[in-house]
Amino acid sequence: MKTLLQFFTWWNSATWGTRFFTWRKGEFVGNDEFGNAYYRERGGNRRWVIYNGLAEASMIPPGWHGWMHHRTDTPPTETDYKARVWQAPHHGNRTGTHEAYRPKGSILTAESRPKVSGDYQAWTPEG
């Protein structure tokens, strides 16, 4: 089943084309804590990731994100990378799930919307 999914879908790990390109021209760089595998082109400038599971761009940690976007030439596996104090721990994209952020007053929250305070006057055209 996994083989069939890789053949027909691009969002499940990697397609056959990506796997072939990785085998032919890729050089393995390392893995992150989520099991994603990072590669670079031998003798080239291209960098890519093969996700562990669904292809979700928010699943790239900050250290690898910097390397993927050419902000640094050294991958986190070759340095002693430590997250900065101001960097929050990574959480995946929760949009569309029950854990999504729903601000006060949203129609999707359990609480009721606050009533209008009464200082509002509707605009009416003069005519």
Short mmCIF file of C-alpha atoms in Angstrom, two decimals:
data_model
loop_
_atom_site.label_atom_id
_atom_site.label_comp_id
_atom_site.label_asym_id
_atom_site.label_seq_id
_atom_site.Cartn_x
_atom_site.Cartn_y
_atom_site.Cartn_z
CA MET A 1 0.00 0.00 0.00
CA LYS A 2 2.83 2.43 0.86
CA THR A 3 4.41 1.80 -2.54
CA LEU A 4 1.13 2.56 -4.28
CA LEU A 5 0.68 5.77 -2.28
CA GLN A 6 4.19 6.95 -3.21
CA PHE A 7 3.44 6.34 -6.86
CA PHE A 8 0.20 8.34 -6.98
CA THR A 9 0.53 10.99 -4.27
CA TRP A 10 3.10 13.69 -3.63
CA TRP A 11 2.07 14.48 -0.05
CA ASN A 12 3.00 11.06 1.37
CA SER A 13 6.77 11.19 1.94
CA ALA A 14 8.26 11.41 -1.58
CA THR A 15 7.26 10.47 -5.12
CA TRP A 16 9.16 7.99 -7.26
CA GLY A 17 10.70 10.86 -9.21
CA THR A 18 12.05 12.44 -6.03
CA ARG A 19 13.38 9.10 -4.82
CA PHE A 20 15.10 8.49 -8.18
CA PHE A 21 16.63 11.98 -8.22
CA THR A 22 17.79 11.50 -4.62
CA TRP A 23 19.38 8.14 -5.46
CA ARG A 24 21.04 9.51 -8.59
CA LYS A 25 22.26 12.95 -7.50
CA GLY A 26 21.60 13.26 -3.77
CA GLU A 27 23.99 13.22 -0.86
CA PHE A 28 22.50 12.40 2.55
CA VAL A 29 23.12 15.16 5.10
CA GLY A 30 21.19 14.06 8.17
CA ASN A 31 17.92 13.46 10.01
CA ASP A 32 16.00 15.66 12.42
CA GLU A 33 14.08 14.69 15.55
CA PHE A 34 10.92 14.07 13.49
CA GLY A 35 12.59 11.52 11.21
CA ASN A 36 12.77 13.81 8.16
CA ALA A 37 15.78 13.11 5.92
CA TYR A 38 17.78 16.02 4.42
CA TYR A 39 19.78 15.88 1.20
CA ARG A 40 21.91 18.10 -1.00
CA GLU A 41 22.92 17.74 -4.60
CA ARG A 42 26.43 16.39 -5.13
CA GLY A 43 28.47 19.23 -6.60
CA GLY A 44 25.42 21.47 -6.77
CA ASN A 45 23.50 24.01 -4.79
CA ARG A 46 20.12 22.26 -4.43
CA ARG A 47 18.81 21.11 -1.02
CA TRP A 48 15.67 19.15 -0.19
CA VAL A 49 13.89 17.16 2.48
CA ILE A 50 12.05 13.85 2.36
CA TYR A 51 9.40 14.04 5.05
CA ASN A 52 8.66 11.23 7.45
CA GLY A 53 4.97 10.86 6.68
CA LEU A 54 2.87 13.69 5.32
CA ALA A 55 4.69 16.48 3.50
CA GLU A 56 4.13 19.31 5.98
CA ALA A 57 6.52 22.26 5.69
CA SER A 58 5.91 23.30 9.28
CA MET A 59 7.59 20.06 10.39
CA ILE A 60 11.08 21.44 9.68
CA PRO A 61 12.84 22.55 12.90
CA PRO A 62 14.52 26.00 13.02
CA GLY A 63 18.09 24.72 12.59
CA TRP A 64 17.25 22.74 9.49
CA HIS A 65 15.04 25.56 8.17
CA GLY A 66 18.06 27.88 8.14
CA TRP A 67 20.13 25.32 6.24
CA MET A 68 17.34 24.54 3.76
CA HIS A 69 16.93 28.23 2.89
CA HIS A 70 20.69 28.85 2.48
CA ARG A 71 20.95 31.08 5.56
CA THR A 72 23.83 28.90 6.67
CA ASP A 73 26.11 26.58 4.75
CA THR A 74 26.65 24.18 7.64
CA PRO A 75 23.83 21.74 8.47
CA PRO A 76 22.91 21.22 12.15
CA THR A 77 24.49 17.74 12.07
CA GLU A 78 27.93 19.25 11.43
CA THR A 79 27.68 21.88 14.17
CA ASP A 80 26.57 21.93 17.77
CA TYR A 81 23.26 23.65 17.03
CA LYS A 82 21.25 24.82 20.02
CA ALA A 83 17.96 26.65 19.74
CA ARG A 84 17.97 30.26 20.87
CA VAL A 85 16.25 31.26 24.12
CA TRP A 86 13.54 33.11 22.20
CA GLN A 87 12.74 30.16 19.92
CA ALA A 88 9.63 28.28 21.03
CA PRO A 89 9.53 24.50 20.87
CA HIS A 90 8.28 23.27 17.51
CA HIS A 91 4.61 22.43 17.05
CA GLY A 92 3.13 21.27 13.77
CA ASN A 93 0.54 23.24 11.86
CA ARG A 94 -2.74 22.76 13.73
CA THR A 95 -4.99 24.52 11.23
CA GLY A 96 -8.10 22.47 10.56
CA THR A 97 -7.75 20.35 13.70
CA HIS A 98 -9.52 20.55 17.05
CA GLU A 99 -6.31 22.08 18.47
CA ALA A 100 -6.41 25.08 16.10
CA TYR A 101 -6.28 28.57 17.59
CA ARG A 102 -9.74 30.04 17.98
CA PRO A 103 -9.74 33.57 19.42
CA LYS A 104 -12.41 34.92 21.74
CA GLY A 105 -15.53 35.71 19.75
CA SER A 106 -14.84 33.14 17.03
CA ILE A 107 -17.91 31.23 15.87
CA LEU A 108 -15.98 27.99 16.38
CA THR A 109 -15.35 28.45 20.11
CA ALA A 110 -17.54 26.86 22.76
CA GLU A 111 -18.17 30.18 24.51
CA SER A 112 -20.84 32.55 23.30
CA ARG A 113 -20.02 35.74 21.49
CA PRO A 114 -20.15 38.88 23.68
CA LYS A 115 -23.04 41.22 23.15
CA VAL A 116 -22.50 44.59 21.47
CA SER A 117 -22.00 47.25 24.13
CA GLY A 118 -24.63 49.68 22.86
CA ASP A 119 -22.26 52.48 21.83
CA TYR A 120 -22.49 51.39 18.21
CA GLN A 121 -24.55 53.47 15.78
CA ALA A 122 -25.26 52.03 12.39
CA TRP A 123 -24.53 54.30 9.47
CA THR A 124 -27.48 55.34 7.38
CA PRO A 125 -27.20 57.36 4.19
CA GLU A 126 -28.68 60.83 4.18
CA GLY A 127 -31.32 61.11 1.66
#
